[in-house]
Short mmCIF file of C-alpha atoms in Angstrom, two decimals:
data_model
loop_
_atom_site.label_atom_id
_atom_site.label_comp_id
_atom_site.label_asym_id
_atom_site.label_seq_id
_atom_site.Cartn_x
_atom_site.Cartn_y
_atom_site.Cartn_z
CA MET A 236 98.53 170.44 138.75
CA VAL A 237 96.02 170.88 141.58
CA THR A 238 95.05 174.39 140.51
CA ARG A 239 94.59 173.28 136.90
CA HIS A 240 92.36 170.33 137.84
CA LEU A 241 90.21 171.46 140.75
CA SER A 242 87.68 168.65 140.24
CA GLU A 243 90.31 165.95 140.85
CA GLN A 244 90.50 163.89 144.04
CA TYR A 245 94.06 163.01 145.05
CA ASP A 246 95.51 160.11 147.02
CA VAL A 247 98.38 161.20 149.29
CA PHE A 248 101.45 159.06 149.99
CA LEU A 249 104.29 159.52 152.47
CA THR A 250 107.83 158.19 152.00
CA THR A 251 110.06 158.19 155.09
CA TYR A 252 113.86 157.87 155.04
CA SER A 253 116.35 157.06 157.78
CA PRO A 254 118.94 159.67 158.88
CA GLU A 255 121.40 157.81 156.61
CA GLY A 256 119.13 158.31 153.58
CA VAL A 257 117.77 154.75 153.33
CA GLN A 258 114.06 154.42 152.52
CA ILE A 259 112.17 152.96 155.48
CA GLU A 260 108.55 153.03 154.40
CA ARG A 261 106.11 154.35 151.81
CA SER A 262 102.45 154.47 152.83
CA ARG A 263 99.12 155.95 151.79
CA ILE A 264 98.08 158.53 154.39
CA GLY A 265 94.81 159.93 153.04
CA THR A 266 93.00 161.76 150.25
CA ILE A 267 92.40 165.36 149.20
CA ALA A 268 88.80 165.97 148.12
CA PRO A 269 88.03 168.00 144.97
CA GLU A 270 88.48 171.77 145.41
CA ARG A 271 89.90 171.31 148.91
CA ARG A 272 93.21 171.53 150.77
CA LYS A 273 94.23 169.21 153.59
CA PHE A 274 96.76 169.45 156.43
CA PHE A 275 98.82 166.39 157.37
CA GLU A 276 100.86 166.28 160.59
CA ILE A 277 103.96 164.62 159.14
CA SER A 278 106.01 164.69 162.35
CA GLU A 279 103.48 162.51 164.15
CA LEU A 280 103.61 159.98 161.32
CA THR A 281 107.39 159.77 160.91
CA ASN A 282 108.23 159.82 164.62
CA THR A 283 106.94 156.27 164.89
CA LEU A 284 109.77 155.26 162.54
CA VAL A 285 112.57 157.75 163.35
CA LYS A 286 112.79 159.36 166.79
CA ASP A 287 114.75 162.50 167.73
CA GLN A 288 116.92 162.57 164.58
CA ASP A 289 116.89 164.66 161.42
CA HIS A 290 115.51 162.70 158.48
CA LEU A 291 113.85 163.15 155.10
CA ALA A 292 110.12 162.77 154.47
CA VAL A 293 108.55 163.21 151.03
CA ILE A 294 104.85 163.73 150.26
CA HIS A 295 103.44 162.52 146.92
CA ARG A 296 99.98 163.30 145.56
CA VAL A 297 98.51 161.18 142.76
CA PRO A 298 95.09 161.56 141.06
CA SER A 299 92.83 158.97 142.71
CA ARG A 300 91.52 157.74 139.36
CA LEU A 301 95.03 156.52 138.53
CA VAL A 302 95.43 154.57 141.79
CA SER A 303 94.13 151.01 141.95
CA PRO A 304 93.62 149.37 145.36
CA ASP A 305 94.58 146.07 143.74
CA LYS A 306 98.09 147.25 142.83
CA ASN A 307 101.21 147.33 144.95
CA ILE A 308 102.04 150.80 146.22
CA GLU A 309 105.44 150.58 144.48
CA ASP A 310 103.98 149.76 141.03
CA GLU A 311 104.62 152.34 138.32
CA LEU A 312 101.64 154.30 137.01
CA GLU A 313 100.99 154.79 133.31
CA ILE A 314 98.87 157.76 132.29
CA PRO A 315 96.69 157.21 129.20
CA ASP A 316 97.05 159.59 126.27
CA GLY A 317 94.67 162.50 126.08
CA TYR A 318 94.82 163.88 129.61
CA ASP A 319 95.60 167.58 129.75
CA TYR A 320 98.57 167.66 132.10
CA SER A 321 101.11 170.13 130.78
CA LEU A 322 102.94 170.17 134.13
CA PHE A 323 104.08 167.06 136.00
CA ARG A 324 105.90 166.78 139.31
CA SER A 325 108.22 163.79 139.48
CA LEU A 326 110.91 162.42 141.75
CA VAL A 327 114.37 161.47 140.49
CA GLU A 328 116.30 159.24 142.86
CA TYR A 329 119.74 157.60 142.90
CA SER A 330 120.88 155.12 145.54
CA TYR A 331 123.41 152.47 146.52
CA PRO A 332 121.93 149.04 147.38
CA GLY A 333 122.08 148.81 151.15
CA GLY A 334 123.46 152.34 151.36
CA GLY A 335 122.27 155.90 151.14
CA ASN A 336 120.23 157.58 148.45
CA GLY A 337 119.61 161.07 147.16
CA SER A 338 116.59 162.48 145.38
CA VAL A 339 115.23 165.67 143.87
CA ILE A 340 111.74 166.70 142.77
CA TYR A 341 111.22 168.16 139.30
CA GLU A 342 108.30 170.04 137.83
CA THR A 343 108.02 169.95 134.05
CA PRO A 344 107.02 173.50 133.00
CA PRO A 345 104.06 174.06 130.66
CA GLU A 346 105.02 173.92 126.97
CA PHE A 347 108.47 172.57 127.88
CA ASN A 348 110.36 172.26 124.56
CA SER A 349 107.00 171.85 122.83
CA GLY A 350 108.27 173.23 119.52
CA ARG A 351 104.75 174.19 118.53
CA THR A 352 104.23 176.27 115.41
CA GLY A 353 104.59 179.97 116.05
CA GLN A 354 106.49 179.59 119.32
CA LYS A 355 110.02 180.84 119.78
CA SER A 356 112.77 178.28 120.31
CA SER A 357 113.69 177.29 123.86
CA ASN A 358 117.00 178.07 125.54
CA SER A 359 118.77 177.22 128.79
CA LEU A 360 121.18 178.92 131.19
CA THR A 361 122.46 177.00 134.22
CA PHE A 362 124.80 177.53 137.18
CA THR A 363 125.90 175.41 140.14
CA CYS A 364 128.60 175.37 142.82
CA GLN A 365 127.91 171.72 143.77
CA THR A 366 130.84 170.30 141.76
CA ILE A 367 133.36 168.83 144.22
CA LEU A 368 136.09 166.19 143.92
CA SER A 369 138.28 164.41 146.48
CA ASP A 370 140.03 161.07 146.96
CA TYR A 371 136.66 159.49 147.78
CA LEU A 372 134.13 161.89 146.20
CA ASP A 373 133.06 162.10 142.54
CA SER A 374 130.79 164.61 140.77
CA HIS A 375 128.57 163.82 137.80
CA LEU A 376 126.66 166.45 135.85
CA ILE A 377 123.51 165.03 134.25
CA ILE A 378 121.79 166.89 131.39
CA ILE A 379 118.34 165.80 130.20
CA ASN A 380 116.80 166.86 126.88
CA HIS A 381 113.07 166.35 127.49
CA SER A 382 109.85 167.60 125.90
CA ILE A 383 106.09 167.39 126.46
CA ASN A 384 105.79 166.87 122.69
CA HIS A 385 106.07 163.18 121.73
CA SER A 386 107.24 164.23 118.25
CA TYR A 387 110.17 166.24 119.63
CA ARG A 388 113.26 165.66 117.49
CA ASN A 389 115.60 168.47 118.51
CA ILE A 390 119.27 167.74 119.23
CA ALA A 391 120.36 170.09 122.01
CA GLU A 392 123.73 171.81 121.75
CA TYR A 393 125.24 172.61 125.15
CA THR A 394 128.36 174.64 125.97
CA PHE A 395 129.75 174.53 129.50
CA ALA A 396 132.67 175.74 131.58
CA LEU A 397 134.21 175.09 134.99
CA HIS A 398 135.88 177.72 137.15
CA SER A 399 138.09 177.52 140.22
CA LEU A 400 136.96 179.18 143.45
CA SER A 401 139.22 182.11 142.59
CA GLY A 402 137.23 182.65 139.37
CA GLU A 403 139.82 181.27 136.96
CA ARG A 404 138.32 179.40 134.01
CA VAL A 405 139.86 175.92 134.03
CA PHE A 406 137.81 173.99 131.46
CA VAL A 407 135.50 174.65 128.49
CA ASP A 408 133.76 172.12 126.26
CA LYS A 409 130.67 171.42 124.16
CA THR A 410 128.34 168.44 123.96
CA THR A 411 125.08 167.40 122.30
CA ILE A 412 122.06 165.63 123.76
CA GLY A 413 119.59 163.82 121.51
CA PRO A 414 115.80 164.13 121.86
CA PHE A 415 114.66 162.50 125.12
CA GLY A 416 118.32 161.75 125.75
CA ILE A 417 120.61 162.07 128.75
CA ARG A 418 124.25 163.17 128.84
CA VAL A 419 126.37 162.33 131.89
CA LEU A 420 129.51 164.42 132.41
CA ASN A 421 131.99 162.78 134.79
CA LEU A 422 133.94 165.66 136.29
CA ARG A 423 136.95 163.54 137.23
CA ASN A 424 137.28 162.31 133.65
CA LEU A 425 136.80 165.78 132.19
CA LEU A 426 139.33 167.78 134.20
CA PRO A 427 143.10 167.35 133.86
CA ASN A 428 144.77 166.01 137.00
CA LYS A 429 146.79 169.23 137.28
CA VAL A 430 143.58 171.28 137.54
CA ILE A 431 142.17 169.01 140.26
CA GLU A 432 145.40 169.13 142.27
CA ASN A 433 145.73 172.91 141.99
CA ALA A 434 142.19 173.35 143.35
CA LYS A 435 142.63 170.96 146.30
CA ASP A 436 142.14 172.45 149.77
CA PRO A 437 145.11 171.37 151.97
CA LYS A 438 142.85 171.03 155.04
CA ASP A 439 139.95 168.89 153.80
CA GLY A 440 141.33 167.58 150.48
CA LEU A 441 138.34 168.87 148.50
CA SER A 442 138.71 170.34 145.01
CA SER A 443 135.72 172.65 144.48
CA PHE A 444 134.57 174.25 141.24
CA THR A 445 131.72 176.36 139.89
CA PHE A 446 129.94 175.25 136.74
CA MET A 447 127.97 177.18 134.14
CA GLY A 448 126.43 176.12 130.87
CA TYR A 449 124.06 177.29 128.19
CA SER A 450 122.06 176.08 125.21
CA ASP A 451 120.43 178.46 122.76
CA ASN A 452 118.32 175.81 121.02
CA ALA A 453 116.75 173.81 123.89
CA ALA A 454 115.59 174.05 127.50
CA LEU A 455 117.36 171.38 129.53
CA LEU A 456 116.87 169.67 132.88
CA PHE A 457 120.07 169.59 134.89
CA MET A 458 121.25 167.62 137.93
CA VAL A 459 124.44 167.19 139.93
CA VAL A 460 125.01 163.75 141.47
CA ASN A 461 127.84 163.61 144.02
CA THR A 462 128.85 160.08 144.99
CA ALA A 463 131.20 158.53 147.55
CA PRO A 464 131.31 154.84 146.52
CA SER A 465 133.48 153.76 149.46
CA LEU A 466 130.91 155.24 151.86
CA LYS A 467 127.88 154.11 149.79
CA SER A 468 126.72 157.71 149.92
CA VAL A 469 125.03 159.83 147.25
CA ALA A 470 123.62 163.37 147.09
CA VAL A 471 121.49 164.83 144.31
CA GLU A 472 121.20 168.55 143.62
CA HIS A 473 119.65 170.52 140.81
CA THR A 474 119.81 174.12 139.67
CA HIS A 475 116.57 175.98 139.16
CA PRO A 476 116.48 177.73 135.78
CA PRO A 477 117.43 181.30 136.68
CA GLN A 478 114.32 182.71 135.02
CA THR A 479 112.16 180.96 137.64
CA TYR A 480 113.14 183.28 140.47
CA LEU A 481 115.53 185.95 139.29
CA LEU A 482 114.13 187.32 136.03
CA PRO A 483 111.19 189.65 135.35
CA GLY A 484 107.70 188.19 135.24
CA ASP A 485 107.14 189.41 131.69
CA MET A 486 108.03 186.54 129.32
CA GLU A 487 109.44 188.80 126.61
CA LYS A 488 111.71 190.53 129.13
CA GLN A 489 112.77 187.13 130.50
CA ARG A 490 113.77 185.98 127.05
CA SER A 491 115.62 189.21 126.32
CA VAL A 492 117.66 188.96 129.55
CA LYS A 493 118.49 185.29 128.96
CA VAL A 494 119.50 185.81 125.34
CA THR A 495 121.72 188.73 126.36
CA ALA A 496 123.34 186.65 129.13
CA ILE A 497 123.93 183.69 126.79
CA ASN A 498 125.54 185.97 124.20
CA LYS A 499 127.80 187.44 126.90
CA TRP A 500 128.87 183.95 127.98
CA LYS A 501 129.52 183.00 124.36
CA ALA A 502 131.93 185.92 124.10
CA ILE A 503 133.59 185.10 127.43
CA LEU A 504 134.07 181.40 126.67
CA SER A 505 135.33 182.01 123.15
CA SER A 506 138.34 183.87 124.57
CA LYS A 507 141.50 182.01 125.52
CA GLY A 508 142.48 181.13 129.06
CA ALA A 509 141.31 177.59 129.81
CA TYR A 510 143.26 174.34 129.81
#
Protein backbone atom coordinates (compact mmCIF):
# COMPACT_ATOMS: atom_id res chain seq x y z
CA MET A 1 0.00 0.00 0.00
CA VAL A 2 2.85 2.38 0.82
CA THR A 3 4.70 1.67 -2.42
CA ARG A 4 1.54 2.15 -4.47
CA HIS A 5 0.71 5.51 -2.84
CA LEU A 6 4.01 7.29 -2.25
CA SER A 7 2.34 10.69 -1.84
CA GLU A 8 0.32 9.52 1.19
CA GLN A 9 1.12 10.56 4.76
CA TYR A 10 0.40 7.83 7.31
CA ASP A 11 -0.52 7.96 10.99
CA VAL A 12 1.14 5.16 12.98
CA PHE A 13 -0.52 3.37 15.90
CA LEU A 14 0.88 0.88 18.42
CA THR A 15 -1.17 -1.79 20.19
CA THR A 16 0.47 -3.47 23.20
CA TYR A 17 -0.66 -6.76 24.75
CA SER A 18 0.13 -8.37 28.09
CA PRO A 19 2.07 -11.68 28.23
CA GLU A 20 -1.34 -13.37 28.67
CA GLY A 21 -2.60 -11.85 25.38
CA VAL A 22 -4.87 -9.16 26.86
CA GLN A 23 -4.80 -5.78 25.12
CA ILE A 24 -3.29 -3.13 27.41
CA GLU A 25 -3.16 -0.02 25.27
CA ARG A 26 -3.52 1.34 21.75
CA SER A 27 -1.87 4.70 21.05
CA ARG A 28 -0.83 6.97 18.20
CA ILE A 29 2.98 7.11 18.09
CA GLY A 30 3.73 9.32 15.10
CA THR A 31 3.44 9.88 11.35
CA ILE A 32 5.28 8.79 8.21
CA ALA A 33 5.77 11.66 5.76
CA PRO A 34 5.12 11.16 2.02
CA GLU A 35 7.87 9.22 0.22
CA ARG A 36 9.68 8.51 3.49
CA ARG A 37 10.37 5.64 5.89
CA LYS A 38 10.53 6.00 9.66
CA PHE A 39 12.10 3.93 12.45
CA PHE A 40 10.20 3.47 15.72
CA GLU A 41 11.92 2.02 18.81
CA ILE A 42 9.06 -0.23 19.93
CA SER A 43 10.88 -1.76 22.91
CA GLU A 44 11.25 1.63 24.57
CA LEU A 45 7.52 2.27 24.15
CA THR A 46 6.22 -1.10 25.37
CA ASN A 47 8.66 -1.47 28.27
CA THR A 48 6.74 1.22 30.14
CA LEU A 49 3.76 -1.17 30.13
CA VAL A 50 5.36 -4.64 30.22
CA LYS A 51 8.81 -5.15 31.76
CA ASP A 52 11.14 -8.12 31.25
CA GLN A 53 8.49 -10.46 29.77
CA ASP A 54 7.70 -11.65 26.27
CA HIS A 55 4.64 -9.91 24.87
CA LEU A 56 2.96 -8.97 21.60
CA ALA A 57 3.12 -5.51 20.01
CA VAL A 58 1.37 -4.66 16.73
CA ILE A 59 2.04 -1.63 14.52
CA HIS A 60 -0.78 -0.21 12.37
CA ARG A 61 -0.41 2.43 9.67
CA VAL A 62 -3.46 4.34 8.43
CA PRO A 63 -3.60 7.08 5.74
CA SER A 64 -3.68 10.38 7.64
CA ARG A 65 -6.55 11.71 5.54
CA LEU A 66 -8.77 8.97 6.99
CA VAL A 67 -7.90 9.78 10.61
CA SER A 68 -9.90 12.46 12.40
CA PRO A 69 -8.51 13.99 15.62
CA ASP A 70 -12.10 14.33 16.82
CA LYS A 71 -12.74 10.58 16.75
CA ASN A 72 -11.93 7.96 19.35
CA ILE A 73 -8.88 5.90 18.45
CA GLU A 74 -11.03 2.73 18.60
CA ASP A 75 -13.67 4.01 16.13
CA GLU A 76 -13.96 2.06 12.89
CA LEU A 77 -12.85 3.78 9.68
CA GLU A 78 -14.96 3.76 6.53
CA ILE A 79 -13.18 4.31 3.23
CA PRO A 80 -15.21 6.17 0.58
CA ASP A 81 -15.73 4.53 -2.80
CA GLY A 82 -13.34 5.43 -5.57
CA TYR A 83 -9.97 5.09 -3.85
CA ASP A 84 -7.55 2.86 -5.70
CA TYR A 85 -6.54 0.41 -3.00
CA SER A 86 -6.38 -3.06 -4.50
CA LEU A 87 -4.44 -4.36 -1.48
CA PHE A 88 -5.49 -3.88 2.15
CA ARG A 89 -3.79 -5.05 5.32
CA SER A 90 -6.23 -5.87 8.10
CA LEU A 91 -6.19 -7.46 11.52
CA VAL A 92 -8.51 -10.32 12.47
CA GLU A 93 -8.81 -10.87 16.21
CA TYR A 94 -10.69 -13.28 18.49
CA SER A 95 -10.78 -12.98 22.27
CA TYR A 96 -12.47 -14.03 25.50
CA PRO A 97 -13.85 -11.16 27.63
CA GLY A 98 -11.40 -10.80 30.49
CA GLY A 99 -9.19 -13.49 29.02
CA GLY A 100 -6.66 -13.94 26.27
CA ASN A 101 -6.93 -13.11 22.60
CA GLY A 102 -5.33 -14.15 19.36
CA SER A 103 -4.92 -12.22 16.14
CA VAL A 104 -3.51 -12.49 12.64
CA ILE A 105 -2.77 -9.90 9.96
CA TYR A 106 -4.08 -10.42 6.43
CA GLU A 107 -3.17 -8.74 3.18
CA THR A 108 -5.81 -8.85 0.46
CA PRO A 109 -3.91 -9.56 -2.79
CA PRO A 110 -4.48 -7.39 -5.87
CA GLU A 111 -7.38 -8.60 -8.05
CA PHE A 112 -8.45 -11.03 -5.32
CA ASN A 113 -11.42 -12.97 -6.78
CA SER A 114 -12.13 -9.96 -8.99
CA GLY A 115 -13.80 -12.05 -11.70
CA ARG A 116 -13.03 -9.38 -14.27
CA THR A 117 -13.69 -10.13 -17.93
CA GLY A 118 -10.82 -11.93 -19.58
CA GLN A 119 -9.22 -13.13 -16.34
CA LYS A 120 -8.87 -16.79 -15.47
CA SER A 121 -10.87 -18.13 -12.54
CA SER A 122 -9.27 -18.16 -9.10
CA ASN A 123 -8.33 -21.29 -7.16
CA SER A 124 -7.05 -22.17 -3.71
CA LEU A 125 -4.77 -24.80 -2.15
CA THR A 126 -4.25 -24.81 1.62
CA PHE A 127 -2.37 -26.82 4.25
CA THR A 128 -1.98 -26.60 8.03
CA CYS A 129 -0.76 -28.73 10.94
CA GLN A 130 -2.41 -26.47 13.56
CA THR A 131 -5.45 -28.72 14.08
CA ILE A 132 -5.30 -30.11 17.63
CA LEU A 133 -7.93 -31.49 20.02
CA SER A 134 -7.85 -32.45 23.71
CA ASP A 135 -10.18 -32.58 26.71
CA TYR A 136 -9.90 -28.78 27.01
CA LEU A 137 -8.79 -27.68 23.51
CA ASP A 138 -10.96 -27.20 20.40
CA SER A 139 -9.97 -26.40 16.80
CA HIS A 140 -12.07 -24.39 14.37
CA LEU A 141 -11.22 -23.99 10.69
CA ILE A 142 -12.57 -20.73 9.26
CA ILE A 143 -12.91 -20.28 5.49
CA ILE A 144 -13.69 -16.83 4.04
CA ASN A 145 -14.94 -16.26 0.49
CA HIS A 146 -13.99 -12.61 -0.15
CA SER A 147 -13.51 -10.41 -3.20
CA ILE A 148 -12.40 -6.87 -4.06
CA ASN A 149 -15.32 -6.80 -6.52
CA HIS A 150 -18.55 -5.60 -4.87
CA SER A 151 -20.54 -7.48 -7.53
CA TYR A 152 -18.89 -10.81 -6.70
CA ARG A 153 -21.49 -13.59 -6.72
CA ASN A 154 -19.42 -16.76 -6.84
CA ILE A 155 -20.26 -19.69 -4.54
CA ALA A 156 -16.97 -21.35 -3.60
CA GLU A 157 -16.77 -25.13 -3.59
CA TYR A 158 -14.20 -26.46 -1.12
CA THR A 159 -12.98 -30.04 -0.62
CA PHE A 160 -10.90 -30.85 2.45
CA ALA A 161 -9.31 -33.77 4.27
CA LEU A 162 -7.71 -34.51 7.63
CA HIS A 163 -4.81 -36.89 8.18
CA SER A 164 -3.32 -38.46 11.29
CA LEU A 165 0.33 -37.79 12.15
CA SER A 166 1.19 -41.14 10.60
CA GLY A 167 -0.24 -39.93 7.27
CA GLU A 168 -3.45 -41.95 7.35
CA ARG A 169 -6.43 -40.14 5.84
CA VAL A 170 -9.13 -40.06 8.53
CA PHE A 171 -11.76 -37.68 7.13
CA VAL A 172 -12.86 -36.20 3.77
CA ASP A 173 -15.73 -33.81 3.10
CA LYS A 174 -16.95 -30.96 0.90
CA THR A 175 -18.57 -27.64 1.71
CA THR A 176 -19.69 -24.45 -0.03
CA ILE A 177 -19.17 -20.82 0.96
CA GLY A 178 -21.40 -18.08 -0.44
CA PRO A 179 -20.06 -14.76 -1.78
CA PHE A 180 -18.62 -12.69 1.09
CA GLY A 181 -19.54 -15.60 3.34
CA ILE A 182 -17.75 -17.48 6.11
CA ARG A 183 -17.79 -21.21 6.84
CA VAL A 184 -16.71 -22.44 10.28
CA LEU A 185 -15.66 -26.08 10.54
CA ASN A 186 -15.68 -27.37 14.12
CA LEU A 187 -13.13 -30.17 14.15
CA ARG A 188 -14.60 -31.89 17.21
CA ASN A 189 -18.01 -32.06 15.55
CA LEU A 190 -16.57 -33.25 12.24
CA LEU A 191 -14.40 -36.14 13.38
CA PRO A 192 -15.80 -39.40 14.78
CA ASN A 193 -14.89 -40.00 18.42
CA LYS A 194 -12.98 -43.14 17.41
CA VAL A 195 -10.68 -41.08 15.18
CA ILE A 196 -9.98 -38.56 17.96
CA GLU A 197 -9.25 -41.30 20.49
CA ASN A 198 -6.95 -43.22 18.13
CA ALA A 199 -4.89 -40.07 17.53
CA LYS A 200 -4.54 -39.13 21.21
CA ASP A 201 -1.00 -38.94 22.59
CA PRO A 202 -0.88 -40.92 25.89
CA LYS A 203 1.56 -38.41 27.43
CA ASP A 204 -0.09 -35.04 26.78
CA GLY A 205 -3.61 -36.09 25.74
CA LEU A 206 -3.44 -34.15 22.46
CA SER A 207 -4.97 -35.48 19.24
CA SER A 208 -3.09 -33.81 16.37
CA PHE A 209 -4.00 -33.81 12.69
CA THR A 210 -2.85 -32.27 9.41
CA PHE A 211 -5.40 -30.54 7.21
CA MET A 212 -5.46 -29.87 3.48
CA GLY A 213 -8.10 -28.39 1.25
CA TYR A 214 -8.64 -27.03 -2.23
CA SER A 215 -11.07 -25.04 -4.34
CA ASP A 216 -10.80 -24.84 -8.11
CA ASN A 217 -13.33 -22.02 -8.51
CA ALA A 218 -12.31 -19.45 -5.85
CA ALA A 219 -9.36 -18.11 -3.87
CA LEU A 220 -10.16 -18.37 -0.16
CA LEU A 221 -8.86 -16.85 3.05
CA PHE A 222 -8.24 -19.48 5.69
CA MET A 223 -7.72 -19.38 9.47
CA VAL A 224 -7.35 -21.86 12.32
CA VAL A 225 -8.74 -20.76 15.69
CA ASN A 226 -7.71 -22.97 18.62
CA THR A 227 -9.65 -22.29 21.82
CA ALA A 228 -9.45 -23.48 25.42
CA PRO A 229 -12.69 -22.15 26.97
CA SER A 230 -11.87 -23.33 30.49
CA LEU A 231 -8.60 -21.37 30.35
CA LYS A 232 -10.11 -18.40 28.46
CA SER A 233 -7.31 -18.84 25.95
CA VAL A 234 -7.36 -18.51 22.15
CA ALA A 235 -4.75 -18.74 19.39
CA VAL A 236 -5.22 -17.73 15.75
CA GLU A 237 -3.11 -19.11 12.91
CA HIS A 238 -3.38 -18.84 9.17
CA THR A 239 -1.78 -20.62 6.25
CA HIS A 240 -0.13 -18.54 3.56
CA PRO A 241 -1.28 -19.56 0.09
CA PRO A 242 1.54 -21.82 -1.08
CA GLN A 243 2.05 -19.78 -4.25
CA THR A 244 3.20 -16.82 -2.14
CA TYR A 245 6.52 -18.37 -1.18
CA LEU A 246 6.95 -21.78 -2.76
CA LEU A 247 5.92 -21.44 -6.40
CA PRO A 248 7.70 -19.85 -9.37
CA GLY A 249 7.44 -16.10 -9.84
CA ASP A 250 5.91 -16.49 -13.30
CA MET A 251 2.11 -16.35 -12.90
CA GLU A 252 1.42 -18.86 -15.67
CA LYS A 253 3.83 -21.36 -14.11
CA GLN A 254 2.24 -20.74 -10.69
CA ARG A 255 -1.18 -21.53 -12.06
CA SER A 256 0.08 -24.63 -13.86
CA VAL A 257 1.69 -26.01 -10.67
CA LYS A 258 -1.41 -25.29 -8.57
CA VAL A 259 -3.82 -26.81 -11.07
CA THR A 260 -1.63 -29.93 -11.30
CA ALA A 261 -1.48 -30.20 -7.49
CA ILE A 262 -5.25 -29.75 -7.14
CA ASN A 263 -5.89 -32.44 -9.75
CA LYS A 264 -3.54 -34.80 -7.90
CA TRP A 265 -5.38 -34.18 -4.64
CA LYS A 266 -8.71 -34.77 -6.38
CA ALA A 267 -7.48 -38.19 -7.45
CA ILE A 268 -6.09 -38.98 -3.99
CA LEU A 269 -9.23 -37.94 -2.11
CA SER A 270 -11.57 -39.72 -4.51
CA SER A 271 -10.01 -43.06 -3.52
CA LYS A 272 -11.34 -45.02 -0.56
CA GLY A 273 -9.68 -45.14 2.83
CA ALA A 274 -11.28 -42.52 5.06
CA TYR A 275 -13.93 -42.92 7.75
